[in-house]
Amino acid sequence: MSCNLVGPLPHFLGNMSSLTVLQLSGNGLSGGIPPSFNGLNLQILWLNNPTSGGLSGPIDVLTTMVQLNSVWLHGNQFSGVIPNSIGNLTSLKDLNLNQNQFVGLVPDGLANLALDSLTLNNNHLMGPIPKFKARNASFDSNAFCQSTPGVPCSAEVMALIEFLCGLNYPSTLVSKWSGNDPCRSWLGVSCGNDGKVSVINLPKYNLNGTLSHSVAKLESLVQIRLQNNNLWGSVPENWTSLKSLTELDLSGNNISPPLPKFSSIVKVAVDGNRLFNGNPSAAGAAPQDSPSSSTDSGSHVNGTSQLNQHKALKRSSTVSIVAPVASVAVIAFLLVIPLSMYCKKRRDAFKNSTSHVIHPRDASDSDSMVKVVVASNTNGSASTVTGSSTSRNSSGIGESHVIEAGNLIISVQVLRNVTNNFAPENELGRGGFGVVYKGELDDGTKIAVKRMEAGVISNKALDEFQAEIAVLSKVRHRHLVSLLGYSVEGNERILVYEYMPQGALSRHLFRWKTFELEPLSWKRRLNIALDVARGMDYLHNLAHKSFIHRDLKSSNILLGDDFKAKVSDFGLVKLAPDGERSVVTRLAGTFGYLAPEYAVTGKITTKADVFSFGVVLMELLTGMMALDEDRPEESQYLAAWFWHIKSNKEKLMAAIDPTLDRNEETFESIAIIAELAGHCTAREPSQRPDMSHAVNVLSPLVEKWKPIDDENEEYSGIDYSLPLNQMVKGWQDAEGKDSSYLNLEDSKGSIPARPTGFAESFTSADGR
């Protein structure tokens, strides 16, 4: 029983053939059940865990322990489907799987076991509730379609569950697909006027698996959009029977031929699938000479057949490319001599100058590649000219340590020049990571230069610093302040950001009188809330990986001249592990915005950012700071106080920022935002919505308040399904040349006094 044991279950326990009782309840065990337990003669196995975390993985090995009589696994993180072979445990009388992560249908093997007690509460089980043979069965808090055992699900629900099965029941969907009506808030599913599923829209959801035949049962489907996931196998033949289908987008996956022949009205996209050679023209008809075209493409393609198809494609491709390659080789040879002479001349010319190079980050598209050299003049100032990419210290002593990341690569010397050697008069503010300076290049481009304090990063290896920034620099969205680049030289570590002339949202909410500003109107606040929601939704769900901000607050929301909002400091977030949305880390953030589970356990998920967003909504509503010790004790913590007054119209109206016009029309949207704020700050993370839900709530409110001259709103101008370099180019075109840049003047003093009970080591905006 509880002995404060930690770590994985030892493998040697599986070698104890005489072991019949293993009771390890109430410890801190982790990992999975070892394979060595296979066939063990255990009769009692108690591994229940009263705290968070615990054991994980599948439980298939249990089905080999046929002597089991009592199994307690509750309170762990066991996952996957419950194996049907659990029905082999005919001696089993007591099974407790409460509070785990099991998914899928309840297998017949389990339903038919004559148990004395069966507990399945608090999992993610789906489908119908079977008529259990167990004497006592409990199964609350799952995702069953019905509440009564034996009542079947609708045909469309079962078809969608089978679709999930082919994708290995991804947690992002399992937690959102419950009940017997897919038209009611099922993530990525939309319905037509007839109440039938018409759209499956799940791009960039890290879906991993094969496409299910069951989709063909959704007869009213018009669009299937599954681009940029990790889908493999072939497209089921019976999908061609979908008579209403007009769009099938499977681009950016690992789908293999043959592709069934769809109706001419169906727009099919399979570009970016390696086995189609990235040729969109392959869409619409199966290859006539494909060796597998006569097979049933509706069945799952096994590994061997996929390999054979790939080899066949390589053979056919080889013949078709030999002639063009030979021609290109001849042309290239003829160009070598003049090109080499040209390069030598350019190289010699460049050696005679002392220069600092600024590179665009993404050079994958040669058409969009631009190189700008910032050359040091005799007076030490910086100027921009077109040139090639070499970086030298302007003093002529060695080379600067310049590392590619962000949209710009800038040497330390250039940053010294444009900030007048980091002069105090150019200081914009101080944050938990260092001092921010304003800089201006010779072409008038303004930048914000954050010089990291040595004490903050001295324990971070250079390799880790480079890797993190290199990944985060790929994040590009119009509502995220751009990390333009960075420089490393000796002990210097410097980040370069956009400069945002209107400063932080906090200045406009709490100190507008001090700065002689106009208070924000309600329309403007709604727009800011939507901008932030869109930026955070991109960070969580739409970027190439999932990012967790950890410190979303009004002083990290920056405004441009047009009051378009951008989230800042996201370049110092935590990167969630692949396929995950959570990470355990030392405490970081700002009191008043911290989600309770993060403050207590250090385990952070994207739902912690949702909590912080809810607090920001409360600030927009009330004009009050998230934490203010000068307020009465009951209202010092805005989130806690707001929860008590949000449902009372009179109290809510009294709490609204007095600078806002409070008429009935305004109150209607205020009430909606208040409800959303409460939803986002729910105590349990599982009860908080995703940021995509916040976008859906805010969008119609902003549309209602949108002025007539905003018809050409830029949100529709960016296609986030494009390759990164094309997307950035479109983003830059939409933004124009005079981009707004970062101002962190409001970041000073963002961490209030430490509440009682928090560790002494928590002394900055980030505990790293």
CSV table of C-alpha atoms in Angstrom, one decimal, residues 178 298 301 337 396 502 506 580 687 743:
chain,number,residue,atom,x,y,z
A,178,SER,CA,-20.1,13.5,-27.0
A,298,GLY,CA,-11.4,0.7,-49.5
A,301,VAL,CA,-3.3,-0.6,-47.2
A,337,ILE,CA,32.2,29.9,-66.2
A,396,GLY,CA,37.5,44.5,-38.0
A,502,GLN,CA,0.5,52.5,-29.2
A,506,SER,CA,-2.7,47.9,-19.9
A,580,GLU,CA,1.0,16.7,-26.6
A,687,GLN,CA,-14.4,22.9,-18.3
A,743,ASN,CA,6.8,48.5,-27.2
